[in-house]
Amino acid sequence: MTWWEAIVLGLVQGLTEFLPISSSAHLRIVGELLPSGADPGAAFTAVTQIGTETAVVIYFRKDIWRIMRAWFGALPVGPWKNTVPRTDPDARLGWFVIAGSIPIAVLGLLFESAIDETLRNLYITAAMLAIFALLLGWADATSRRTRTLDQMTWRDAVLYGLAQALALIPGVSRSGGTITAGLLLGYTREAAARYAFLLAIPAVMASGFYKLFSDVLVGEPTPGAADVPGALIALATAVAFVVGYAVIVWFLAFVSHNSYKPFVLYRLMLAAAVVILIVAGVIDAVPGGASAAG
């Protein structure tokens, strides 16, 4: 991988991480189309997401600080114990983020090998892009869209977490899965998107730093993935941070007044394009190997 390819992949990560169109799918597809022709790998994807999630932390810093203060204040032990009622919406939201982060952490560790290798088959990616496009479109069209985050329940938190865990499969989309779940649960478009961003912080940061130390700084790259120098990963991560911040600002403003239909149509077209490119022999379905089409 060259430095300009790292910049391109950083741009792709920043542009697609928060939109319900799957950043991992785009990195996988664009990696195949670059001159180096290599799958950047699950580790590259996870580490560059540190950049985009840092943008989330900075953008939502006031919300995060408010939730953390309320959560610590509602604990029965510690220096701030019982200074905030346990029924406080922000304290409850803190617990909901923790509970919603458990499914993806457990499943990510249990199926790490499949996530890094088997599930990166582009036929699977294309199928997930199409299937979850239809689910997002259906949810957006049928949702009541009346609930706000202060109305969240434990059941909602668990369902949100299970939806986020589906994003371990490239093509599903972390934001797409959680936003779809939120809409089906009756939350407004903006509330579903905001919670999707907040819920992603613990999981993405943990995954990114885990892959940074296990695959980049120590150990070997995933079989079939490019062996990308750390300096290029750092460059891509920095680009992803800058672009990602701008996308957060735009996306939250967009969903406040518009439907998710453009993203549904885009996902369907991208799924069709991926299959055509595989069948035509332009890209390989299997990372680092011969196309599954042939």
PDB file of C-alpha atoms in Angstrom:
ATOM      1  CA  MET A   1       0.000   0.000   0.000  1.00  0.00           C
ATOM      2  CA  THR A   2       1.232   3.478  -0.887  1.00  0.00           C
ATOM      3  CA  TRP A   3       0.710   6.678   1.084  1.00  0.00           C
ATOM      4  CA  TRP A   4      -1.927   7.984  -1.323  1.00  0.00           C
ATOM      5  CA  GLU A   5      -3.844   4.699  -1.118  1.00  0.00           C
ATOM      6  CA  ALA A   6      -3.821   5.076   2.668  1.00  0.00           C
ATOM      7  CA  ILE A   7      -5.306   8.572   2.255  1.00  0.00           C
ATOM      8  CA  VAL A   8      -8.004   7.227  -0.070  1.00  0.00           C
ATOM      9  CA  LEU A   9      -8.929   4.484   2.411  1.00  0.00           C
ATOM     10  CA  GLY A  10      -8.949   7.028   5.252  1.00  0.00           C
ATOM     11  CA  LEU A  11     -11.341   9.171   3.232  1.00  0.00           C
ATOM     12  CA  VAL A  12     -13.540   6.146   2.580  1.00  0.00           C
ATOM     13  CA  GLN A  13     -13.564   5.251   6.281  1.00  0.00           C
ATOM     14  CA  GLY A  14     -14.428   8.794   7.331  1.00  0.00           C
ATOM     15  CA  LEU A  15     -17.152   9.186   4.712  1.00  0.00           C
ATOM     16  CA  THR A  16     -18.879   5.858   5.346  1.00  0.00           C
ATOM     17  CA  GLU A  17     -18.458   5.032   9.058  1.00  0.00           C
ATOM     18  CA  PHE A  18     -21.479   7.009  10.236  1.00  0.00           C
ATOM     19  CA  LEU A  19     -23.710   6.574   7.214  1.00  0.00           C
ATOM     20  CA  PRO A  20     -25.838   3.390   7.150  1.00  0.00           C
ATOM     21  CA  ILE A  21     -23.923   1.991   4.191  1.00  0.00           C
ATOM     22  CA  SER A  22     -21.155  -0.081   5.889  1.00  0.00           C
ATOM     23  CA  SER A  23     -17.628   1.325   6.128  1.00  0.00           C
ATOM     24  CA  SER A  24     -16.077  -2.168   6.337  1.00  0.00           C
ATOM     25  CA  ALA A  25     -17.761  -3.106   3.054  1.00  0.00           C
ATOM     26  CA  HIS A  26     -16.457   0.026   1.347  1.00  0.00           C
ATOM     27  CA  LEU A  27     -12.897  -0.486   2.613  1.00  0.00           C
ATOM     28  CA  ARG A  28     -13.028  -4.086   1.411  1.00  0.00           C
ATOM     29  CA  ILE A  29     -14.336  -3.099  -2.049  1.00  0.00           C
ATOM     30  CA  VAL A  30     -12.154  -0.014  -2.581  1.00  0.00           C
ATOM     31  CA  GLY A  31      -9.088  -1.957  -1.427  1.00  0.00           C
ATOM     32  CA  GLU A  32      -9.667  -4.399  -4.289  1.00  0.00           C
ATOM     33  CA  LEU A  33      -9.932  -1.554  -6.817  1.00  0.00           C
ATOM     34  CA  LEU A  34      -6.710   0.224  -5.795  1.00  0.00           C
ATOM     35  CA  PRO A  35      -3.482  -0.499  -7.735  1.00  0.00           C
ATOM     36  CA  SER A  36      -2.127  -2.613  -4.886  1.00  0.00           C
ATOM     37  CA  GLY A  37      -5.308  -4.684  -5.170  1.00  0.00           C
ATOM     38  CA  ALA A  38      -5.140  -5.912  -1.583  1.00  0.00           C
ATOM     39  CA  ASP A  39      -7.802  -6.295   1.065  1.00  0.00           C
ATOM     40  CA  PRO A  40      -6.663  -3.856   3.794  1.00  0.00           C
ATOM     41  CA  GLY A  41      -7.921  -6.366   6.349  1.00  0.00           C
ATOM     42  CA  ALA A  42     -10.073  -6.345   9.468  1.00  0.00           C
ATOM     43  CA  ALA A  43      -7.214  -4.936  11.563  1.00  0.00           C
ATOM     44  CA  PHE A  44      -6.781  -1.921   9.250  1.00  0.00           C
ATOM     45  CA  THR A  45     -10.538  -1.326   9.360  1.00  0.00           C
ATOM     46  CA  ALA A  46     -10.699  -1.585  13.149  1.00  0.00           C
ATOM     47  CA  VAL A  47      -7.714   0.693  13.776  1.00  0.00           C
ATOM     48  CA  THR A  48      -8.853   3.431  11.365  1.00  0.00           C
ATOM     49  CA  GLN A  49     -12.199   3.392  13.174  1.00  0.00           C
ATOM     50  CA  ILE A  50     -10.336   4.787  16.184  1.00  0.00           C
ATOM     51  CA  GLY A  51     -10.076   7.984  14.151  1.00  0.00           C
ATOM     52  CA  THR A  52     -13.776   8.184  13.386  1.00  0.00           C
ATOM     53  CA  GLU A  53     -14.788   7.297  16.950  1.00  0.00           C
ATOM     54  CA  THR A  54     -12.469  10.004  18.282  1.00  0.00           C
ATOM     55  CA  ALA A  55     -14.511  12.383  16.144  1.00  0.00           C
ATOM     56  CA  VAL A  56     -17.662  11.033  17.856  1.00  0.00           C
ATOM     57  CA  VAL A  57     -16.153  11.568  21.311  1.00  0.00           C
ATOM     58  CA  ILE A  58     -15.256  15.165  20.492  1.00  0.00           C
ATOM     59  CA  TYR A  59     -18.605  15.957  18.857  1.00  0.00           C
ATOM     60  CA  PHE A  60     -20.656  14.404  21.678  1.00  0.00           C
ATOM     61  CA  ARG A  61     -18.249  15.424  24.467  1.00  0.00           C
ATOM     62  CA  LYS A  62     -20.918  17.372  26.383  1.00  0.00           C
ATOM     63  CA  ASP A  63     -23.405  14.505  26.158  1.00  0.00           C
ATOM     64  CA  ILE A  64     -20.762  11.963  27.164  1.00  0.00           C
ATOM     65  CA  TRP A  65     -19.635  14.061  30.137  1.00  0.00           C
ATOM     66  CA  ARG A  66     -23.227  14.546  31.280  1.00  0.00           C
ATOM     67  CA  ILE A  67     -23.976  10.813  31.010  1.00  0.00           C
ATOM     68  CA  MET A  68     -20.773   9.852  32.850  1.00  0.00           C
ATOM     69  CA  ARG A  69     -21.423  12.314  35.690  1.00  0.00           C
ATOM     70  CA  ALA A  70     -24.963  11.032  36.101  1.00  0.00           C
ATOM     71  CA  TRP A  71     -23.870   7.381  35.939  1.00  0.00           C
ATOM     72  CA  PHE A  72     -21.165   7.791  38.598  1.00  0.00           C
ATOM     73  CA  GLY A  73     -23.502   9.885  40.728  1.00  0.00           C
ATOM     74  CA  ALA A  74     -26.176   7.180  40.682  1.00  0.00           C
ATOM     75  CA  LEU A  75     -23.798   4.454  41.913  1.00  0.00           C
ATOM     76  CA  PRO A  76     -24.377   3.220  45.505  1.00  0.00           C
ATOM     77  CA  VAL A  77     -20.625   3.331  46.215  1.00  0.00           C
ATOM     78  CA  GLY A  78     -17.774   5.733  45.539  1.00  0.00           C
ATOM     79  CA  PRO A  79     -17.083   9.398  46.274  1.00  0.00           C
ATOM     80  CA  TRP A  80     -20.154  10.572  44.300  1.00  0.00           C
ATOM     81  CA  LYS A  81     -22.528   7.850  45.528  1.00  0.00           C
ATOM     82  CA  ASN A  82     -26.251   8.584  45.486  1.00  0.00           C
ATOM     83  CA  THR A  83     -25.798  12.190  44.363  1.00  0.00           C
ATOM     84  CA  VAL A  84     -27.990  11.467  41.338  1.00  0.00           C
ATOM     85  CA  PRO A  85     -31.279   9.482  41.388  1.00  0.00           C
ATOM     86  CA  ARG A  86     -31.001   6.023  39.811  1.00  0.00           C
ATOM     87  CA  THR A  87     -33.995   6.898  37.674  1.00  0.00           C
ATOM     88  CA  ASP A  88     -32.153   9.843  36.097  1.00  0.00           C
ATOM     89  CA  PRO A  89     -32.396   9.435  32.274  1.00  0.00           C
ATOM     90  CA  ASP A  90     -28.673  10.080  31.756  1.00  0.00           C
ATOM     91  CA  ALA A  91     -27.666   7.589  34.471  1.00  0.00           C
ATOM     92  CA  ARG A  92     -29.925   4.982  32.888  1.00  0.00           C
ATOM     93  CA  LEU A  93     -28.511   5.775  29.449  1.00  0.00           C
ATOM     94  CA  GLY A  94     -25.025   5.062  30.789  1.00  0.00           C
ATOM     95  CA  TRP A  95     -26.142   1.587  31.893  1.00  0.00           C
ATOM     96  CA  PHE A  96     -27.892   1.024  28.568  1.00  0.00           C
ATOM     97  CA  VAL A  97     -24.697   1.801  26.624  1.00  0.00           C
ATOM     98  CA  ILE A  98     -22.786  -0.691  28.787  1.00  0.00           C
ATOM     99  CA  ALA A  99     -25.436  -3.397  28.353  1.00  0.00           C
ATOM    100  CA  GLY A 100     -25.707  -2.748  24.627  1.00  0.00           C
ATOM    101  CA  SER A 101     -21.932  -3.115  24.200  1.00  0.00           C
ATOM    102  CA  ILE A 102     -21.786  -6.641  25.633  1.00  0.00           C
ATOM    103  CA  PRO A 103     -23.192  -8.605  22.633  1.00  0.00           C
ATOM    104  CA  ILE A 104     -20.691  -7.266  20.107  1.00  0.00           C
ATOM    105  CA  ALA A 105     -17.772  -7.754  22.523  1.00  0.00           C
ATOM    106  CA  VAL A 106     -18.676 -11.384  23.238  1.00  0.00           C
ATOM    107  CA  LEU A 107     -19.501 -12.328  19.639  1.00  0.00           C
ATOM    108  CA  GLY A 108     -16.481 -10.442  18.314  1.00  0.00           C
ATOM    109  CA  LEU A 109     -14.127 -12.541  20.439  1.00  0.00           C
ATOM    110  CA  LEU A 110     -15.946 -15.828  19.818  1.00  0.00           C
ATOM    111  CA  PHE A 111     -15.998 -15.435  16.036  1.00  0.00           C
ATOM    112  CA  GLU A 112     -12.815 -13.389  15.506  1.00  0.00           C
ATOM    113  CA  SER A 113     -11.354 -15.797  12.947  1.00  0.00           C
ATOM    114  CA  ALA A 114     -14.522 -15.910  10.841  1.00  0.00           C
ATOM    115  CA  ILE A 115     -14.882 -12.121  11.014  1.00  0.00           C
ATOM    116  CA  ASP A 116     -11.271 -11.594   9.909  1.00  0.00           C
ATOM    117  CA  GLU A 117     -11.375 -14.119   7.072  1.00  0.00           C
ATOM    118  CA  THR A 118     -14.523 -16.038   6.052  1.00  0.00           C
ATOM    119  CA  LEU A 119     -17.054 -13.231   6.422  1.00  0.00           C
ATOM    120  CA  ARG A 120     -14.968 -10.886   4.253  1.00  0.00           C
ATOM    121  CA  ASN A 121     -16.118 -12.759   1.141  1.00  0.00           C
ATOM    122  CA  LEU A 122     -17.594 -10.101  -1.137  1.00  0.00           C
ATOM    123  CA  TYR A 123     -20.580 -12.258  -2.055  1.00  0.00           C
ATOM    124  CA  ILE A 124     -21.540 -12.186   1.625  1.00  0.00           C
ATOM    125  CA  THR A 125     -20.908  -8.439   1.696  1.00  0.00           C
ATOM    126  CA  ALA A 126     -23.164  -7.863  -1.324  1.00  0.00           C
ATOM    127  CA  ALA A 127     -25.922  -9.973   0.214  1.00  0.00           C
ATOM    128  CA  MET A 128     -25.752  -8.056   3.501  1.00  0.00           C
ATOM    129  CA  LEU A 129     -25.795  -4.714   1.696  1.00  0.00           C
ATOM    130  CA  ALA A 130     -29.010  -5.680  -0.110  1.00  0.00           C
ATOM    131  CA  ILE A 131     -30.792  -7.421   2.769  1.00  0.00           C
ATOM    132  CA  PHE A 132     -30.164  -4.675   5.295  1.00  0.00           C
ATOM    133  CA  ALA A 133     -31.032  -2.014   2.732  1.00  0.00           C
ATOM    134  CA  LEU A 134     -34.498  -3.522   2.496  1.00  0.00           C
ATOM    135  CA  LEU A 135     -34.756  -3.803   6.294  1.00  0.00           C
ATOM    136  CA  LEU A 136     -33.725  -0.164   6.757  1.00  0.00           C
ATOM    137  CA  GLY A 137     -36.210   0.979   4.121  1.00  0.00           C
ATOM    138  CA  TRP A 138     -39.030  -1.026   5.697  1.00  0.00           C
ATOM    139  CA  ALA A 139     -38.208   0.221   9.200  1.00  0.00           C
ATOM    140  CA  ASP A 140     -38.045   3.834   8.048  1.00  0.00           C
ATOM    141  CA  ALA A 141     -41.372   3.555   6.234  1.00  0.00           C
ATOM    142  CA  THR A 142     -43.304   1.818   9.017  1.00  0.00           C
ATOM    143  CA  SER A 143     -41.796   3.276  12.212  1.00  0.00           C
ATOM    144  CA  ARG A 144     -43.933   5.493  14.477  1.00  0.00           C
ATOM    145  CA  ARG A 145     -40.828   7.683  15.051  1.00  0.00           C
ATOM    146  CA  THR A 146     -42.189   9.235  18.256  1.00  0.00           C
ATOM    147  CA  ARG A 147     -39.874   7.992  21.026  1.00  0.00           C
ATOM    148  CA  THR A 148     -36.853   9.859  22.400  1.00  0.00           C
ATOM    149  CA  LEU A 149     -33.807   8.530  24.244  1.00  0.00           C
ATOM    150  CA  ASP A 150     -35.185   9.366  27.687  1.00  0.00           C
ATOM    151  CA  GLN A 151     -37.868   6.726  26.995  1.00  0.00           C
ATOM    152  CA  MET A 152     -35.376   3.900  26.470  1.00  0.00           C
ATOM    153  CA  THR A 153     -35.851   0.609  28.347  1.00  0.00           C
ATOM    154  CA  TRP A 154     -33.603  -2.351  29.185  1.00  0.00           C
ATOM    155  CA  ARG A 155     -35.276  -4.376  26.454  1.00  0.00           C
ATOM    156  CA  ASP A 156     -34.472  -1.665  23.920  1.00  0.00           C
ATOM    157  CA  ALA A 157     -30.852  -1.537  25.091  1.00  0.00           C
ATOM    158  CA  VAL A 158     -30.409  -5.291  24.577  1.00  0.00           C
ATOM    159  CA  LEU A 159     -32.081  -5.239  21.149  1.00  0.00           C
ATOM    160  CA  TYR A 160     -29.918  -2.272  20.120  1.00  0.00           C
ATOM    161  CA  GLY A 161     -26.845  -4.222  21.249  1.00  0.00           C
ATOM    162  CA  LEU A 162     -27.801  -7.330  19.273  1.00  0.00           C
ATOM    163  CA  ALA A 163     -28.391  -5.176  16.194  1.00  0.00           C
ATOM    164  CA  GLN A 164     -24.968  -3.578  16.588  1.00  0.00           C
ATOM    165  CA  ALA A 165     -23.364  -7.028  16.854  1.00  0.00           C
ATOM    166  CA  LEU A 166     -24.647  -7.862  13.363  1.00  0.00           C
ATOM    167  CA  ALA A 167     -22.216  -5.221  12.063  1.00  0.00           C
ATOM    168  CA  LEU A 168     -19.399  -7.718  12.641  1.00  0.00           C
ATOM    169  CA  ILE A 169     -20.406  -8.950   9.184  1.00  0.00           C
ATOM    170  CA  PRO A 170     -19.112  -6.555   6.486  1.00  0.00           C
ATOM    171  CA  GLY A 171     -22.025  -5.076   4.577  1.00  0.00           C
ATOM    172  CA  VAL A 172     -24.449  -4.856   7.499  1.00  0.00           C
ATOM    173  CA  SER A 173     -23.235  -1.449   8.794  1.00  0.00           C
ATOM    174  CA  ARG A 174     -22.915  -0.656  12.467  1.00  0.00           C
ATOM    175  CA  SER A 175     -24.958   2.524  12.215  1.00  0.00           C
ATOM    176  CA  GLY A 176     -27.341   0.906   9.734  1.00  0.00           C
ATOM    177  CA  GLY A 177     -28.081  -2.043  12.016  1.00  0.00           C
ATOM    178  CA  THR A 178     -28.579   0.027  15.140  1.00  0.00           C
ATOM    179  CA  ILE A 179     -30.573   2.744  13.366  1.00  0.00           C
ATOM    180  CA  THR A 180     -32.843   0.087  11.842  1.00  0.00           C
ATOM    181  CA  ALA A 181     -33.410  -1.388  15.314  1.00  0.00           C
ATOM    182  CA  GLY A 182     -34.122   2.058  16.726  1.00  0.00           C
ATOM    183  CA  LEU A 183     -36.676   2.830  14.038  1.00  0.00           C
ATOM    184  CA  LEU A 184     -38.412  -0.521  14.546  1.00  0.00           C
ATOM    185  CA  LEU A 185     -38.592   0.284  18.262  1.00  0.00           C
ATOM    186  CA  GLY A 186     -40.346   3.569  17.442  1.00  0.00           C
ATOM    187  CA  TYR A 187     -37.536   6.074  18.027  1.00  0.00           C
ATOM    188  CA  THR A 188     -37.210   9.225  15.951  1.00  0.00           C
ATOM    189  CA  ARG A 189     -34.672   9.212  13.145  1.00  0.00           C
ATOM    190  CA  GLU A 190     -32.375  11.624  15.006  1.00  0.00           C
ATOM    191  CA  ALA A 191     -32.676   9.744  18.326  1.00  0.00           C
ATOM    192  CA  ALA A 192     -31.878   6.434  16.624  1.00  0.00           C
ATOM    193  CA  ALA A 193     -28.824   7.956  14.930  1.00  0.00           C
ATOM    194  CA  ARG A 194     -27.526   9.712  18.065  1.00  0.00           C
ATOM    195  CA  TYR A 195     -27.785   6.566  20.163  1.00  0.00           C
ATOM    196  CA  ALA A 196     -26.124   4.524  17.401  1.00  0.00           C
ATOM    197  CA  PHE A 197     -23.140   6.884  17.619  1.00  0.00           C
ATOM    198  CA  LEU A 198     -22.964   6.753  21.425  1.00  0.00           C
ATOM    199  CA  LEU A 199     -23.368   2.968  21.546  1.00  0.00           C
ATOM    200  CA  ALA A 200     -20.539   2.469  19.059  1.00  0.00           C
ATOM    201  CA  ILE A 201     -17.904   4.266  21.152  1.00  0.00           C
ATOM    202  CA  PRO A 202     -17.001   1.478  23.656  1.00  0.00           C
ATOM    203  CA  ALA A 203     -17.149  -1.341  21.089  1.00  0.00           C
ATOM    204  CA  VAL A 204     -15.252   0.419  18.308  1.00  0.00           C
ATOM    205  CA  MET A 205     -12.571   1.849  20.577  1.00  0.00           C
ATOM    206  CA  ALA A 206     -12.033  -1.522  22.267  1.00  0.00           C
ATOM    207  CA  SER A 207     -11.897  -3.342  18.920  1.00  0.00           C
ATOM    208  CA  GLY A 208      -9.565  -0.753  17.406  1.00  0.00           C
ATOM    209  CA  PHE A 209      -7.023  -0.816  20.221  1.00  0.00           C
ATOM    210  CA  TYR A 210      -7.249  -4.608  20.480  1.00  0.00           C
ATOM    211  CA  LYS A 211      -6.419  -4.968  16.780  1.00  0.00           C
ATOM    212  CA  LEU A 212      -3.755  -2.271  17.052  1.00  0.00           C
ATOM    213  CA  PHE A 213      -1.837  -4.244  19.657  1.00  0.00           C
ATOM    214  CA  SER A 214      -2.655  -7.802  18.528  1.00  0.00           C
ATOM    215  CA  ASP A 215      -2.268  -7.440  14.738  1.00  0.00           C
ATOM    216  CA  VAL A 216      -0.320  -4.230  14.041  1.00  0.00           C
ATOM    217  CA  LEU A 217       2.199  -3.652  16.825  1.00  0.00           C
ATOM    218  CA  VAL A 218       2.549  -7.325  17.763  1.00  0.00           C
ATOM    219  CA  GLY A 219       1.806 -10.475  15.809  1.00  0.00           C
ATOM    220  CA  GLU A 220       1.095 -11.151  12.158  1.00  0.00           C
ATOM    221  CA  PRO A 221      -1.479  -9.613   9.802  1.00  0.00           C
ATOM    222  CA  THR A 222      -4.647 -11.544   9.017  1.00  0.00           C
ATOM    223  CA  PRO A 223      -4.141 -14.157   6.264  1.00  0.00           C
ATOM    224  CA  GLY A 224      -5.205 -12.704   2.915  1.00  0.00           C
ATOM    225  CA  ALA A 225      -4.955  -9.110   4.142  1.00  0.00           C
ATOM    226  CA  ALA A 226      -2.336  -6.550   3.170  1.00  0.00           C
ATOM    227  CA  ASP A 227       0.633  -6.100   5.502  1.00  0.00           C
ATOM    228  CA  VAL A 228       0.191  -2.344   5.941  1.00  0.00           C
ATOM    229  CA  PRO A 229       2.977  -0.339   7.653  1.00  0.00           C
ATOM    230  CA  GLY A 230       1.970   1.337  10.888  1.00  0.00           C
ATOM    231  CA  ALA A 231       2.766   4.805   9.511  1.00  0.00           C
ATOM    232  CA  LEU A 232       0.216   4.367   6.708  1.00  0.00           C
ATOM    233  CA  ILE A 233      -2.413   3.112   9.134  1.00  0.00           C
ATOM    234  CA  ALA A 234      -1.778   6.210  11.272  1.00  0.00           C
ATOM    235  CA  LEU A 235      -2.151   8.441   8.194  1.00  0.00           C
ATOM    236  CA  ALA A 236      -5.440   6.781   7.219  1.00  0.00           C
ATOM    237  CA  THR A 237      -6.700   7.080  10.799  1.00  0.00           C
ATOM    238  CA  ALA A 238      -5.945  10.810  10.910  1.00  0.00           C
ATOM    239  CA  VAL A 239      -7.742  11.397   7.608  1.00  0.00           C
ATOM    240  CA  ALA A 240     -10.713   9.350   8.847  1.00  0.00           C
ATOM    241  CA  PHE A 241     -10.939  11.542  11.959  1.00  0.00           C
ATOM    242  CA  VAL A 242     -11.120  14.826  10.051  1.00  0.00           C
ATOM    243  CA  VAL A 243     -13.575  13.598   7.428  1.00  0.00           C
ATOM    244  CA  GLY A 244     -15.629  11.673   9.988  1.00  0.00           C
ATOM    245  CA  TYR A 245     -16.249  14.756  12.118  1.00  0.00           C
ATOM    246  CA  ALA A 246     -17.638  16.641   9.125  1.00  0.00           C
ATOM    247  CA  VAL A 247     -19.881  13.699   8.234  1.00  0.00           C
ATOM    248  CA  ILE A 248     -21.349  13.567  11.775  1.00  0.00           C
ATOM    249  CA  VAL A 249     -22.383  17.230  11.551  1.00  0.00           C
ATOM    250  CA  TRP A 250     -23.965  16.739   8.127  1.00  0.00           C
ATOM    251  CA  PHE A 251     -25.651  13.403   8.838  1.00  0.00           C
ATOM    252  CA  LEU A 252     -27.433  14.458  12.029  1.00  0.00           C
ATOM    253  CA  ALA A 253     -28.750  17.559  10.271  1.00  0.00           C
ATOM    254  CA  PHE A 254     -29.844  15.473   7.275  1.00  0.00           C
ATOM    255  CA  VAL A 255     -31.793  12.801   9.182  1.00  0.00           C
ATOM    256  CA  SER A 256     -33.622  15.453  11.185  1.00  0.00           C
ATOM    257  CA  HIS A 257     -35.522  16.444   8.050  1.00  0.00           C
ATOM    258  CA  ASN A 258     -35.154  13.572   5.579  1.00  0.00           C
ATOM    259  CA  SER A 259     -35.784   9.842   5.261  1.00  0.00           C
ATOM    260  CA  TYR A 260     -33.169   7.114   4.852  1.00  0.00           C
ATOM    261  CA  LYS A 261     -34.381   6.307   1.323  1.00  0.00           C
ATOM    262  CA  PRO A 262     -31.231   7.631  -0.442  1.00  0.00           C
ATOM    263  CA  PHE A 263     -29.068   5.262   1.618  1.00  0.00           C
ATOM    264  CA  VAL A 264     -31.401   2.340   0.893  1.00  0.00           C
ATOM    265  CA  LEU A 265     -31.142   2.926  -2.850  1.00  0.00           C
ATOM    266  CA  TYR A 266     -27.371   3.400  -2.660  1.00  0.00           C
ATOM    267  CA  ARG A 267     -26.901   0.114  -0.787  1.00  0.00           C
ATOM    268  CA  LEU A 268     -28.958  -1.792  -3.370  1.00  0.00           C
ATOM    269  CA  MET A 269     -27.000  -0.301  -6.277  1.00  0.00           C
ATOM    270  CA  LEU A 270     -23.685  -0.990  -4.556  1.00  0.00           C
ATOM    271  CA  ALA A 271     -24.670  -4.618  -3.886  1.00  0.00           C
ATOM    272  CA  ALA A 272     -25.518  -5.096  -7.562  1.00  0.00           C
ATOM    273  CA  ALA A 273     -22.272  -3.402  -8.653  1.00  0.00           C
ATOM    274  CA  VAL A 274     -20.184  -5.659  -6.391  1.00  0.00           C
ATOM    275  CA  VAL A 275     -21.710  -8.830  -7.870  1.00  0.00           C
ATOM    276  CA  ILE A 276     -21.180  -7.531 -11.425  1.00  0.00           C
ATOM    277  CA  LEU A 277     -17.530  -6.670 -10.698  1.00  0.00           C
ATOM    278  CA  ILE A 278     -16.913 -10.134  -9.208  1.00  0.00           C
ATOM    279  CA  VAL A 279     -18.538 -11.965 -12.117  1.00  0.00           C
ATOM    280  CA  ALA A 280     -16.602  -9.785 -14.586  1.00  0.00           C
ATOM    281  CA  GLY A 281     -13.357 -10.713 -12.829  1.00  0.00           C
ATOM    282  CA  VAL A 282     -12.523  -7.118 -11.897  1.00  0.00           C
ATOM    283  CA  ILE A 283     -12.355  -7.876  -8.177  1.00  0.00           C
ATOM    284  CA  ASP A 284     -11.893 -11.048  -6.124  1.00  0.00           C
ATOM    285  CA  ALA A 285     -14.673 -12.244  -3.855  1.00  0.00           C
ATOM    286  CA  VAL A 286     -12.212 -14.006  -1.553  1.00  0.00           C
ATOM    287  CA  PRO A 287      -9.560 -11.822   0.173  1.00  0.00           C
ATOM    288  CA  GLY A 288      -6.117 -12.411  -1.264  1.00  0.00           C
ATOM    289  CA  GLY A 289      -7.228 -15.199  -3.553  1.00  0.00           C
ATOM    290  CA  ALA A 290      -8.884 -16.136  -6.762  1.00  0.00           C
ATOM    291  CA  SER A 291     -12.414 -14.909  -7.306  1.00  0.00           C
ATOM    292  CA  ALA A 292     -15.120 -17.184  -6.045  1.00  0.00           C
ATOM    293  CA  ALA A 293     -16.829 -16.629  -9.364  1.00  0.00           C
ATOM    294  CA  GLY A 294     -14.154 -18.630 -11.077  1.00  0.00           C
TER     295      GLY A 294
END
